[in-house]
Structure formats: structure tokens, C-alpha cells
Coordinates of C-alpha atoms and ligand atoms in Angstrom, one line a residue:
X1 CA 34.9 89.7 65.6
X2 CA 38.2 91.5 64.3
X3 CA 38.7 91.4 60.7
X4 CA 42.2 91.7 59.4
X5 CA 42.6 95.3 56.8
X6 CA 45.7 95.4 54.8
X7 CA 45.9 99.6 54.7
X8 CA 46.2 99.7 58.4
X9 CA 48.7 96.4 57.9
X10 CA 51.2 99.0 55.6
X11 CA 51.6 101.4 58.0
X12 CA 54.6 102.2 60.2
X13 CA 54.9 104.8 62.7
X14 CA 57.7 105.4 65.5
X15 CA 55.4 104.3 68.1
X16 CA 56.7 102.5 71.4
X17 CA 56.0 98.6 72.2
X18 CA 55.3 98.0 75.4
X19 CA 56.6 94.6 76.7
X20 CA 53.8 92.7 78.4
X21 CA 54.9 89.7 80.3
X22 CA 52.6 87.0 79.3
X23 CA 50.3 85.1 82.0
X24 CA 48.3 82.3 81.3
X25 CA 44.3 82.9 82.5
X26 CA 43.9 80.4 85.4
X27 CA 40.5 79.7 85.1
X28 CA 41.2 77.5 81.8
X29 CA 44.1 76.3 82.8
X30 CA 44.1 72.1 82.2
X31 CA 40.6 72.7 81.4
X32 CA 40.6 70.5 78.5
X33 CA 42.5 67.8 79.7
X34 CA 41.6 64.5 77.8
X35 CA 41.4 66.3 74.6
X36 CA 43.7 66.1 71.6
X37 CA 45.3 68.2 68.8
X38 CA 47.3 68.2 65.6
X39 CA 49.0 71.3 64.8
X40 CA 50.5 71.4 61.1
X41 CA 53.1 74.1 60.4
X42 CA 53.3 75.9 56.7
X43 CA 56.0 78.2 55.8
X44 CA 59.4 79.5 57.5
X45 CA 61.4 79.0 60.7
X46 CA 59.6 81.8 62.2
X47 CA 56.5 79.9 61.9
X48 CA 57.4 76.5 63.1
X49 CA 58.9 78.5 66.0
X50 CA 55.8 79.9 66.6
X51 CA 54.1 76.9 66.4
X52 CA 56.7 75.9 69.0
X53 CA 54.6 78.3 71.5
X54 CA 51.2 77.1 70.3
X55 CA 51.8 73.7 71.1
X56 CA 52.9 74.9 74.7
X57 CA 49.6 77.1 75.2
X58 CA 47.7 74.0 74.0
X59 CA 49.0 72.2 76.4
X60 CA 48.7 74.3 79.3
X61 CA 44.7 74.4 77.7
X62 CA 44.9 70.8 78.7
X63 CA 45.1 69.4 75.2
X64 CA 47.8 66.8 74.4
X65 CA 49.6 66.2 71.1
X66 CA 48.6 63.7 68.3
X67 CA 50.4 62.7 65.0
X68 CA 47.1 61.8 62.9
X69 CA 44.7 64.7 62.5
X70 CA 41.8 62.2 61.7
X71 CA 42.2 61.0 65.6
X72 CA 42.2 64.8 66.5
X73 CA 39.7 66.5 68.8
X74 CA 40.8 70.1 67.5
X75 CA 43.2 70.3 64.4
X76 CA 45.0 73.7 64.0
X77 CA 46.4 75.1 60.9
X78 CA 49.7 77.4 61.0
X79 CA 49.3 78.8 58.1
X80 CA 52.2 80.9 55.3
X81 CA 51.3 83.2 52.3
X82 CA 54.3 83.5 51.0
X83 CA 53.5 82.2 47.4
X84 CA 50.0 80.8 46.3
X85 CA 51.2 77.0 46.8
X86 CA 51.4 77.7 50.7
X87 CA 47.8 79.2 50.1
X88 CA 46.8 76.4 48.3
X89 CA 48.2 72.8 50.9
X90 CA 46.4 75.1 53.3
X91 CA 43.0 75.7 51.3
X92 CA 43.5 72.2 50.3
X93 CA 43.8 70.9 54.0
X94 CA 41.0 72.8 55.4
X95 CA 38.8 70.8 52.2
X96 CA 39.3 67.5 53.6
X97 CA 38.5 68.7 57.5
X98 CA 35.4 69.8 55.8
X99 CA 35.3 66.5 55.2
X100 CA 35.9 65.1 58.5
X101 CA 33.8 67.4 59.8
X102 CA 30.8 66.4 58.4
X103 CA 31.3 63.2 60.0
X104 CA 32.3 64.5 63.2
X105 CA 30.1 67.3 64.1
X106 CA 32.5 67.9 67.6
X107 CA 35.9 68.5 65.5
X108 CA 37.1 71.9 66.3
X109 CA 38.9 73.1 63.1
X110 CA 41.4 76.6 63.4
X111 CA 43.4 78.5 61.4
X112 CA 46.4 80.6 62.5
X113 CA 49.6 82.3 61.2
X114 CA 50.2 84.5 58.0
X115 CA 47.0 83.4 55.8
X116 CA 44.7 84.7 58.9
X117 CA 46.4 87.9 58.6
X118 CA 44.7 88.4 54.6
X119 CA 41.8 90.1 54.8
X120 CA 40.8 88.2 51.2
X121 CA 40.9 84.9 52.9
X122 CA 39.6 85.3 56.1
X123 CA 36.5 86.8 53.8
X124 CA 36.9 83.6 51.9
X125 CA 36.6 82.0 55.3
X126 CA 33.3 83.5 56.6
X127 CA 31.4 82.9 53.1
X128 CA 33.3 79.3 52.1
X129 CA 34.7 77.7 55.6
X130 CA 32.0 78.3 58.2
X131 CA 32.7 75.4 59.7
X132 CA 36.2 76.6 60.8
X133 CA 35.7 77.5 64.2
X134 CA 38.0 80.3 65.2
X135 CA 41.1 82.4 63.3
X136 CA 43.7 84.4 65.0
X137 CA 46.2 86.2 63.3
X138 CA 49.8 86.3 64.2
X139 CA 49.8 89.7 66.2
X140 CA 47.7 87.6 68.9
X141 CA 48.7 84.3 69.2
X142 CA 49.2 84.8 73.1
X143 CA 45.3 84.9 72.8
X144 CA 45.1 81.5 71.8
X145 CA 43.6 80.3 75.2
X146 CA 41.0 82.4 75.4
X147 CA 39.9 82.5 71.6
X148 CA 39.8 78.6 71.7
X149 CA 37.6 78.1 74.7
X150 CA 35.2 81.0 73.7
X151 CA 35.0 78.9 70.4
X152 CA 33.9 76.0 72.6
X153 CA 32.2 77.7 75.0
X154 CA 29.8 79.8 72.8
X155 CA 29.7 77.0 70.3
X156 CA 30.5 80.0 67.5
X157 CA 33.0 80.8 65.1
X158 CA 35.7 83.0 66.2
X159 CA 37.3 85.7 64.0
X160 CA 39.9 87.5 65.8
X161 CA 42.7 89.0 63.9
X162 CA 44.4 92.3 64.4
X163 CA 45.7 94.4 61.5
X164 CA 48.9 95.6 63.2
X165 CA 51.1 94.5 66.1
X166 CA 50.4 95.1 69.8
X167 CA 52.7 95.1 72.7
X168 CA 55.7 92.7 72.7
X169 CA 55.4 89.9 74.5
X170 CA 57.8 88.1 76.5
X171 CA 57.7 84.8 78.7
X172 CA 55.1 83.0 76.0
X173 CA 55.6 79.0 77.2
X174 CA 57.4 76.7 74.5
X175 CA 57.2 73.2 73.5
X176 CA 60.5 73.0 71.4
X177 CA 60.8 70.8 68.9
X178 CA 64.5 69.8 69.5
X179 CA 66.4 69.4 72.6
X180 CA 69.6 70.5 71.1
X181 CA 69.0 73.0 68.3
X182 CA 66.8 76.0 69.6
X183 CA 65.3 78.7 67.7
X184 CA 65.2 82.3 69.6
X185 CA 63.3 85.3 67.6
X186 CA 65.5 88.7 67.7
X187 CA 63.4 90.8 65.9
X188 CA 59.7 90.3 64.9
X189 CA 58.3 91.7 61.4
X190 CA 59.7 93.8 58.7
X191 CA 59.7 97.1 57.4
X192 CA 61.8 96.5 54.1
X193 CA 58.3 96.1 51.8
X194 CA 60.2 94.6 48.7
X195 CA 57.3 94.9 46.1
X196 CA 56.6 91.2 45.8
X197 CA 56.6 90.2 49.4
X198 CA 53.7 90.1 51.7
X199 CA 55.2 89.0 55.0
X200 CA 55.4 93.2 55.6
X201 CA 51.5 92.9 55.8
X202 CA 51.5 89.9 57.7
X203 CA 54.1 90.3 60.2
X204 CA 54.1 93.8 61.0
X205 CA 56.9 96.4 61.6
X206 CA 60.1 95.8 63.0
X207 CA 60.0 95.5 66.6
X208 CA 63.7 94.1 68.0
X209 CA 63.2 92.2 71.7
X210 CA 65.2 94.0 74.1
X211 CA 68.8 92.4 74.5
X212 CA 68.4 91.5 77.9
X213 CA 65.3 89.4 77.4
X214 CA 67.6 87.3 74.3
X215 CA 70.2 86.9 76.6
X216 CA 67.9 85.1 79.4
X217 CA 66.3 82.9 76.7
X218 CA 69.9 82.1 75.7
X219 CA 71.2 81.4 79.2
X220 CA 68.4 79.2 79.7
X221 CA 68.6 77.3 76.7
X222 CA 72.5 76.5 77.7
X223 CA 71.4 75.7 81.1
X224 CA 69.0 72.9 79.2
X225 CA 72.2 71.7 77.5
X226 CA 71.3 73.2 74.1
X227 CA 74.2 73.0 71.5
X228 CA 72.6 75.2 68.9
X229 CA 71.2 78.5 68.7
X230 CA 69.8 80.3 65.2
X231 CA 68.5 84.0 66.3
X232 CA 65.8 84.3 63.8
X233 CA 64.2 87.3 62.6
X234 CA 62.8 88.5 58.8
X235 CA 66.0 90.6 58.5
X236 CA 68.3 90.2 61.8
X237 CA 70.6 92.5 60.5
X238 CA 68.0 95.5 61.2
X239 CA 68.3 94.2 64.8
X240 CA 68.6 97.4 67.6
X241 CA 67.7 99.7 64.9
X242 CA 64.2 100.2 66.6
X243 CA 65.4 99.9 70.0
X244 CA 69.3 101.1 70.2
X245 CA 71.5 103.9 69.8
X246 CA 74.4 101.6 69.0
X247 CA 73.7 98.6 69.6
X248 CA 73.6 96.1 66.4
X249 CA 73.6 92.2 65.4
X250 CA 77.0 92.2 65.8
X251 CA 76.8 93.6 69.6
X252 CA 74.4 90.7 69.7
X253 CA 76.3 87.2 68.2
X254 CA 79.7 89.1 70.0
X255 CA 77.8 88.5 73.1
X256 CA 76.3 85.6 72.6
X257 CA 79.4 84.0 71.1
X258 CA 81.2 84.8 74.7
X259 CA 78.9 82.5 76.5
X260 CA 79.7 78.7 76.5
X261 CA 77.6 77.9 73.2
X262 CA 78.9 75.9 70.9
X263 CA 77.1 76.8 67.9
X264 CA 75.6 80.3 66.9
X265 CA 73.3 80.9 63.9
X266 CA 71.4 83.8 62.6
X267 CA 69.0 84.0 59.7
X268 CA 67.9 85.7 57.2
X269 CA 70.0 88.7 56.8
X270 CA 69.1 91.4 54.0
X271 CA 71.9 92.2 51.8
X272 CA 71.2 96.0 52.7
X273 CA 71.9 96.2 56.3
X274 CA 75.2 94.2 56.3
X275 CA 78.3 95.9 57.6
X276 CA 81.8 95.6 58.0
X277 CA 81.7 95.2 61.8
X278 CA 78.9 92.5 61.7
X279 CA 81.1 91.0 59.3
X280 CA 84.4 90.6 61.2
X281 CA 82.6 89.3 64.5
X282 CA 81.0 86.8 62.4
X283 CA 84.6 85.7 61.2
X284 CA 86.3 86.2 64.5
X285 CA 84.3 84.4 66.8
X286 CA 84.8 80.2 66.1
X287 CA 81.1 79.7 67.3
X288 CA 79.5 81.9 64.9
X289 CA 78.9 79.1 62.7
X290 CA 80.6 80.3 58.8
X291 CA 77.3 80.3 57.7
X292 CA 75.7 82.5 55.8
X293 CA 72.0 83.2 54.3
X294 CA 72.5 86.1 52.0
X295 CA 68.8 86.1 49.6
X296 CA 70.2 87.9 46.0
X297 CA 66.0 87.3 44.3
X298 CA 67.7 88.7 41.2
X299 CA 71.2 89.1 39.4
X300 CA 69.4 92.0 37.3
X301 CA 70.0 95.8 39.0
X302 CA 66.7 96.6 37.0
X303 CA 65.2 94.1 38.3
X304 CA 66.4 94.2 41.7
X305 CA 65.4 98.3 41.8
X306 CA 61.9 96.8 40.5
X307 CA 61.9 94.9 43.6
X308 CA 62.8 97.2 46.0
X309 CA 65.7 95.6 47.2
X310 CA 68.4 98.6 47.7
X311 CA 71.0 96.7 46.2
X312 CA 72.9 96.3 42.9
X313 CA 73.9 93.1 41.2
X314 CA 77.7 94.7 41.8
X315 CA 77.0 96.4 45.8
X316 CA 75.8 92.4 46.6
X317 CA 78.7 91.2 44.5
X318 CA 81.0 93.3 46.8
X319 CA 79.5 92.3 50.1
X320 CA 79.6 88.6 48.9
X321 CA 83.1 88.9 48.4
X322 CA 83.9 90.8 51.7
X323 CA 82.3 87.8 53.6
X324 CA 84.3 85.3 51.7
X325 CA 87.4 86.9 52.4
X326 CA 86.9 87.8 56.3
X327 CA 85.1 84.7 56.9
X328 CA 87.2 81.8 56.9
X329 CA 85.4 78.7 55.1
X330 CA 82.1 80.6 54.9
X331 CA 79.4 78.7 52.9
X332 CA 77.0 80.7 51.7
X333 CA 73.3 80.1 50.5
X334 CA 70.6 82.6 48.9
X335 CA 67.3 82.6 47.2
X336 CA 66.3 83.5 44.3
X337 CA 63.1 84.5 42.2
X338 CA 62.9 84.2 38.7
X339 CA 59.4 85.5 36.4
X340 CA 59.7 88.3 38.3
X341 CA 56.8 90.9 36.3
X342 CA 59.1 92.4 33.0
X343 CA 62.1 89.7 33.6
X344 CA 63.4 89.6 30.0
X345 CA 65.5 86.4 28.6
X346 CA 68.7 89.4 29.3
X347 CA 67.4 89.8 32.9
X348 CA 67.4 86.2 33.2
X349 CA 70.7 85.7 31.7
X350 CA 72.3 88.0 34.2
X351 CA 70.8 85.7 37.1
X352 CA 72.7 82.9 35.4
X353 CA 75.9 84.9 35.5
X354 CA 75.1 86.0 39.3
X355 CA 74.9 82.3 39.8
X356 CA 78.2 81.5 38.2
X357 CA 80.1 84.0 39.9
X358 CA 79.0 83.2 43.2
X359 CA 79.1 79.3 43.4
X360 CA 76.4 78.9 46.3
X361 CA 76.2 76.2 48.6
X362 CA 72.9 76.1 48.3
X363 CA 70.0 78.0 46.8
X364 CA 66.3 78.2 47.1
X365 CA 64.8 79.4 43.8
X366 CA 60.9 80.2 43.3
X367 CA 59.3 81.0 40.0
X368 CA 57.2 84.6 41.2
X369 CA 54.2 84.2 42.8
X370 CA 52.1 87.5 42.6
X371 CA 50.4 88.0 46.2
X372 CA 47.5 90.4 46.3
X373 CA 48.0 94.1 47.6
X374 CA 51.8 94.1 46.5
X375 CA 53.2 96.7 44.2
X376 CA 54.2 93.7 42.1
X377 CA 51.4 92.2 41.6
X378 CA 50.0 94.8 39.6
X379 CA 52.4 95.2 37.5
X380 CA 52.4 94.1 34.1
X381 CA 53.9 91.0 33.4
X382 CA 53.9 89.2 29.9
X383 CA 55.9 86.3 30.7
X384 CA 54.3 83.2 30.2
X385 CA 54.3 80.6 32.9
X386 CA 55.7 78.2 31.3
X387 CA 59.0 80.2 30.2
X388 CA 59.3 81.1 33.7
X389 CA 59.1 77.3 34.7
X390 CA 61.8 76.9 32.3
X391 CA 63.6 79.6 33.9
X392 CA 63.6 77.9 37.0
X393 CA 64.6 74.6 35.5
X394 CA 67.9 76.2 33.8
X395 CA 68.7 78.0 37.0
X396 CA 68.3 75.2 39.0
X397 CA 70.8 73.2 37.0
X398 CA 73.7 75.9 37.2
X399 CA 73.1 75.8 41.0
X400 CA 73.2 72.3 41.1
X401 CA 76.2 72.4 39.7
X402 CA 78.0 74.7 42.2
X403 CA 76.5 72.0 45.0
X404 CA 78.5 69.4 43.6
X405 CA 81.3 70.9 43.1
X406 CA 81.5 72.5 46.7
X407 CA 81.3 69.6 48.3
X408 CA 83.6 67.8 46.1
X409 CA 86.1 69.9 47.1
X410 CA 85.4 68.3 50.9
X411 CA 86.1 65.4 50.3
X412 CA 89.5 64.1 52.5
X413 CA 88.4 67.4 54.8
X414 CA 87.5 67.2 59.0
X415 CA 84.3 68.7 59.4
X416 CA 82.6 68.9 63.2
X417 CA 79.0 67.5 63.0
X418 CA 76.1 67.9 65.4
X419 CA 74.8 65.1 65.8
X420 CA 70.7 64.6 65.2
X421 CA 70.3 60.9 64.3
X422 CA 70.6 57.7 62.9
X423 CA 69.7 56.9 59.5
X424 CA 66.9 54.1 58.6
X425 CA 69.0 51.4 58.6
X426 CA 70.8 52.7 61.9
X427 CA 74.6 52.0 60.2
X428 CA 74.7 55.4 59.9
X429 CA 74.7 58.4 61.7
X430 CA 73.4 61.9 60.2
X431 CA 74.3 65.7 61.5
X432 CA 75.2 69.0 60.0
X433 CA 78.9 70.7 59.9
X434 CA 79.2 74.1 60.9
X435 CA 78.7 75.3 57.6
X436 CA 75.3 73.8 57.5
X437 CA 75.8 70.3 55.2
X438 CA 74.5 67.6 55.6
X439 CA 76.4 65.0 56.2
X440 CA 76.0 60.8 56.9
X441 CA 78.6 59.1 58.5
X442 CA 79.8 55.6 60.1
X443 CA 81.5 55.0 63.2
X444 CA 82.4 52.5 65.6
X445 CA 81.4 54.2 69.0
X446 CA 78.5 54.9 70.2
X447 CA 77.4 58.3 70.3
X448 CA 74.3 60.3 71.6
X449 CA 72.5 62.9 69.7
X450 CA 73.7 66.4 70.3
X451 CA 77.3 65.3 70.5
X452 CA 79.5 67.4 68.2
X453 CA 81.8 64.6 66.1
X454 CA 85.1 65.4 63.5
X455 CA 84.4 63.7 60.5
X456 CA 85.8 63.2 57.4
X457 CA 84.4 63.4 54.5
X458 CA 84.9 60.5 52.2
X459 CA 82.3 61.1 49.2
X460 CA 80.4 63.7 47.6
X461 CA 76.7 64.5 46.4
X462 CA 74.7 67.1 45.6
X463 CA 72.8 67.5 48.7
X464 CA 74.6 65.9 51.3
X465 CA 78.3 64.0 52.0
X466 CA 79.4 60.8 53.2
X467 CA 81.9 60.4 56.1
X468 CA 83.6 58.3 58.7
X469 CA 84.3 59.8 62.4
X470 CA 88.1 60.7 63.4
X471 CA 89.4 61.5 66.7
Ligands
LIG1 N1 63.1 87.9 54.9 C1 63.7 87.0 54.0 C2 62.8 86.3 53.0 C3 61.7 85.6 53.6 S1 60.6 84.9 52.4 C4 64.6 87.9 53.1 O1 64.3 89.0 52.8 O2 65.6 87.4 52.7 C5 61.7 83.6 51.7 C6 61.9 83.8 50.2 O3 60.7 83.6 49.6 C7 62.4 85.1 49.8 O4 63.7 85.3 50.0 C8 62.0 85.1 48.3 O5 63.0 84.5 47.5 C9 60.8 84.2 48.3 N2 59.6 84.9 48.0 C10 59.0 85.9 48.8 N3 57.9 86.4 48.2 C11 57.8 85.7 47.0 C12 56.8 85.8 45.9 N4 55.8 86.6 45.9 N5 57.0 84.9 44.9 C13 58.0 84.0 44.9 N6 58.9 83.9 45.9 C14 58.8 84.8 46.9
LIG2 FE1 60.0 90.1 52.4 FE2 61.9 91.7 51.7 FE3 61.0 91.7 54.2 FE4 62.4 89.6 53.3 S1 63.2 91.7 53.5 S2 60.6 89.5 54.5 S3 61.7 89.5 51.1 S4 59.9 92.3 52.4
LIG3 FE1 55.3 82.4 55.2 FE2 54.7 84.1 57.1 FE3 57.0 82.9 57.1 S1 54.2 84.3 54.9 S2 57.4 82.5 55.0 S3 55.1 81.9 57.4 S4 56.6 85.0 57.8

């Protein structure tokens, strides 16, 4: 048993990772062929991506996929910490395969990803969910084979989480989830500790994958016919720092961009680490979708300082301004937290104003969430919940707002769609433009999913636009 131990989880050294090519143990291959599993994903992209690999391990155990966890021989939980509803679907889910279990004594229950990383709830696990039968964190997914049959082998529970990254591994198997949009990680973890976020202690330090190794999984995934890449990492703009004299995001999406791929994305970037030069490759190459995530949390520079975010409401201003004008088109989205511990109605107000100034295509706003062992979450905070729900509720209306009105301004406009699928009714087709709408549209030819169509946009909403094709 390995227990997870957030002290050891805060540090960061300049250590080395090795890169370990993964193999899969031989004796256990197929070995459970016959049996089934559900896998349920919580949280971010990096997570269903990872989940992407555990459903390729599972099968290579043998196991093949199912849709209903009831008719599940082993159901595995990928599981986020982000704020305490992730905590809670999860908690809430692992309730009812208590449940199930006591019906059927066989069912192999698991729990992966960020929540196995806590060292509170795995505790909760051993005293509350005993009848979970194995944990692994998410510095050792690769060790899924092995953890799983040991759990079936020994017929005992499994805790097996390490409290800080290991080598880096490369070659891990994938079962991806689309066959035209593709997911490649760039950089794993994240070493920017703002005071309210826990994914520092969950993911680990920054570790970027060596260039080379990106640029195989990329030519591979054209070779498949993929249409769409997004290099994913915590903060992709601190990509090379670790590893490079010189060598950035930008060195990355320029070469990338070079190859014959039509569509480029990257996410999330971190205000801080944004430069000129990452800047102009992003507007000079045309498939480097104008798309950008840039997370603000805050239009308060005392609140933003409280949250460790090396930024003021006027630096992001600037930066939001330089990508506007050097990026032709650019849509750009963010997230923001409101409640944060101290947040006055004036702290507030100046979010509002951040919101009016920069018009976002879309946001994703939280109310705070206090996760143990941050810095934030012991600080004081007299706000009560429901003010900061209202907070949410004003804010969300102002963004709203800008929606609309972005995408009214569309309308009569050509925008190239990737193609994903029909609608219900199948009169309509549905896709996202470059800069990341969605968008429904009719035709009269027949098209196949993963085309890229010109459309133009005939109507409006506030989360998606209507269209017809054009030549
Ligand atoms: N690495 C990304 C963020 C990943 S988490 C970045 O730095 O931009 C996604 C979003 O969740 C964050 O941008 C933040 O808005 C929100 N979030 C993170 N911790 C939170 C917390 N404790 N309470 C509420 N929202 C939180
Ligand atoms: Fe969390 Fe900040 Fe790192 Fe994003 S940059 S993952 S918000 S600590
Ligand atoms: Fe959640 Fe972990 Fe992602 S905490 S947001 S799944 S990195």
C-alpha cells in the first residue's frame, strides 16, 4: 500500500525525468477476456485524455467496453478535485456501487485520477469505501495492469498512489475517443500553485515531453487522417521551460503548423507566460486555429495578487489586447472565479468591468470552492454563499450578453466547420468553426464527418449559430 502525502506533493526540485518507454506485462495480457468495464471521466481534457489510455490498457487486460455500469464486471472512476461538486458526483457514484455491490459480491469497483491523489479521501476510502477494490493515483496510471489483476488475484484492496511524479512515460496505448479530433499532452503538471488550486498537488511539477516524442504522436495522428489537434497541458505556455534552452510553445505550434494539419489547438495557457513571439506564430500560421483560452479568475489586482496569479487586471488587459490585434478574428474565452476569500462588492464590481471590456466569447465562471491544503482555504472569508451565488448569477448575465452579441455580429459571415455530426432529427449537420462555435447547419450534399465545410451563418444564439453550406 502507497498512501498519497500532500507535503511531499508541494515540492519541486530540478531533478531529471527519465523517459521510460512503456511495455505492457505479457503474462496478463488478454487475460481477462470476457470481462467488461465502464469507465466514467470527471473533470478536464487532461483527464478524459487520460482516460483515453485507460481504456486502451483495459483492453489490452482483456476487458471490453460497456455503456451501462450496472451490466459492468469492473466499473472505474476517473476522478477531478477541482471544486467540491467534482468530489461530490464522485462520492455520490461510488454510494450507489456500494449499492450494486452488495448485490453482486464479484463487481470490482476502482478509483483513479486527481481525487486518488488526496490523501483526505483515500483515508476516507480505507475507513468509508472498503469495498472499493484498488486506487491509483495519477503519477501511475501505466500501473493499471498490474494493480488491477493483483486486486483480483489476491482478492484485496489495492492502495497504490504515489505522492510525486516518476519517470515520463512514453508509448502508453490509446483508445481515442474521436477519429478526427485528437488530444496530445505537451506538458504534464504545474508548478504555478495559485492559492486556490489543487491540481499543483495532484498533478505534479512541470515536466514538458521531449519535442521529438510530440512530433511522432503528431505524424501519426495525420497518418490516421486526423483533422484536429489540441496540445494540452495545465499551462502550455511553460512548455520547454523544463527541458530547453530556447525552445518554447511557439517553436512547438510553428512546427506543427508546417505539417499538413489542418487544425492546431492548444490549451490552457496562463496569462503569465505569454509572449510576443508565441503571439505572432499563433496569428501567422492559418492552422493555428484564432482561438484562444486566456483564464482572467479575477478583474481585481488585489484579488488576483491574493491568488497568486502574477498578473494585473491592466498587464492581462494589455496582453488581451495584443492578441486581438495580431490575431486576426481571434475569439477568446476565460474563466473566472467569483467568492474568492475577501472578494468585496468593489472587487466584484471590477470583475463586471473586466467583463465589459473584454467581450468574451465564452466564459466558464465558478463560485470558489475552498480545497483543503491550499493557501486559500484558510483564509478568512466572510462572504456568504449566497451573495457569492448571486455573484455568479450577475456575472453570468453580462457574459451572456457578450455571447450574443459576438455571434450576432456573424451572422451573413463564411465560417469553415469541422464536421462531427448530425443533429437528432438528421436535417442538420453540427461542427465547430475555427474559432471554436458551435454551429448547426443545412445542406444539400452529403458529407462525412471530419470534412471541413464553409458555412454561412444565417442566425444567432447565445451558445451556438445556425447556417447553410456555401461552396
Ligand atoms: N490550468 C488552468 C486551469 C485549470 S482548472 C489555468 O490555470 O488556466 C480550470 C478552472 O477551474 C480554473 O481556471 C479556475 O477558474 C477554476 N478553479 C480552479 N480551482 C478552483 C477552486 N478552488 N474553486 C473554484 N474554481 C476553481
Ligand atoms: Fe491551477 Fe493555477 Fe496551475 Fe492553472 S495555473 S492549474 S489554476 S495552479
Ligand atoms: Fe480536475 Fe485534475 Fe483536471 S483536478 S480539472 S481532473 S487536472
Amino acid at each position: 500500500m502507497r498512501l498519497p502525502d500532500y507535503k511531499e506533493a508541494r515540492t519541486r526540485d530540478k531533478r531529471e525525468y527519465k523517459r521510460v518507454e512503456f511495455s505492457f506485462e505479457e503474462s496478463i495480457k488478454g487475460k481477462y477476456k470476457g470481462k467488461t468495464f465502464f469507465l466514467k471521466t470527471y473533470g478536464c481534457q487532461m483527464n478524459e485524455h487520460d482516460s483515453e489510455n485507460i481504456e486502451a490498457l483495459l483492453v489490452e487486460l482483456g476487458f471490453s467496453k460497456v455503456d451501462d455500469y450496472e451490466k459492468a464486471d469492473l466499473v472505474l472512476l476517473n476522478t477531478c478535485s477541482i471544486r467540491e461538486n467534482a468530489h461530490n458526483k464522485a462520492f455520490g457514484m461510488l454510494g450507489r456501487l456500494k449499492h450494486l455491490k452488495s448485490e453482486r459480491s464479484d463487481l470490482l469497483v476502482g478509483l483513479c485520477g486527481c481525487m486518488a491523489q488526496e490523501a483526505s479521501v483515500v483515508d476516507e476510502i480505507l475507513k468509508k469505501y472498503k469495498f472499493v477494490n484498488f486506487v491509483f493515483g495519477t503519477h501511475n496510471m501505466y500501473q493499471l495492469p498490474e494493480i488491477i489483476d493483483k486486486a483480483i488475484v489476491e482478492n484485496k484492496q489495492q492502495i497504490e498512489v504515489y505522492s510525486r511524479e516518476g519517470d515520463l512515460i512514453e508509448g502508453l496505448p490509446v483508445v481515442r475517443a474521436n477519429n478526427y479530433k485528437a488530444y496530445v499532452n505537451i506538458i504534464y503538471g504545474c508548478n504555478k500553485f495559485c492559492t486556490y488550486c489543487i491540481v499543483p498537488y495532484t498533478r505534479g511539477s512541470e515536466r514538458s515531453r521531449a519535442k521529438e516524442d510530440i512530433l511522432k504522436e503528431v505524424d501519426q495522428l495525420i497518418s490516421e487522417g486526423y483533422k484536429e489537434i489540441t496540445l494540452l497541458g495545465q499551462n502550455v505556455n511553460a512548455y520547454g521551460k523544463d527541458l530547453y534552452e530556447d525552445y518554447t510553445l511557439g517553436n512547438l505550434l510553428e512546427e506543427i503548423a508546417m505539417k499538413d494539419i489542418p487544425r492546431v489547438r492548444f490549451m490552457t495557457s496562463h496569462p503569465w507566460d505569454f509572449t510576443d513571439s508565441m503571439i505572432e506564430v499563433i496569428g501567422k500560421y492559418k492552422n493555428i486555429m484564432p482561438s484562444v483560452h486566456l483564464p482572467v479568475q479575477s478583474g481585481s489586482s488585489r484579488i488576483l495578487k491574493l491568488m497568486g496569479r502574477r498578473y494585473t487586471k491592466e498587464s492581462y488587459l494589455e496582453l488581451f489586447n495584443k492578441i486581438k490585434e495580431t490575431v486576426p478574428g481571434v475569439s477568446i474565452s476565460t474563466d473566472i472565479i467569483v467568492g474568492f476569500p475577501g472578494e468585496t462588492e468593489e472587487d466584484f464590481l471590477e470583475t463586471l468591468d473586466l467583463a465589459e471590456q473584454c467581450k468574451y466569447d465564452n466564459a466558464f465562471t465558478f463560485v470558489f470552492s475552498a480545497r483543503e491544503g491550499t493557501p486559500a482555504a484558510r483564509l478568512k472569508d466572510d462572504t456568504p454563499q449566497e451573495e457569492k451565488e448571486m455573484r455568479l448569477q450577475r456575472l453570468n448575465e453580462v457574459v451572456n450578453k457578450y455571447f450574443l452579441e459576438n455571434n450576432k455580429k456573424l451572422e451573413g459571415k463564411v465560417l469553415p466547420v469541422l464536421l462531427e455530426g448530425t443533429s437528432e432529427k438528421k436535417d442538420m449537420y453540427f461542427g465547430y468553426s475555427d474559432t471554436n462555435k458551435l454551429i448547426n447547419f443545412v445542406t444539400n450534399k452529403e458529407h462525412k464527418i471530419g470534412e471541413i465545410v464553409n458555412v454561412k451563418i444565417t442566425s444567432s444564439k447565445t451558445w451556438s449559430l445556425d447556417g447553410e453550406e456555401v461552396e
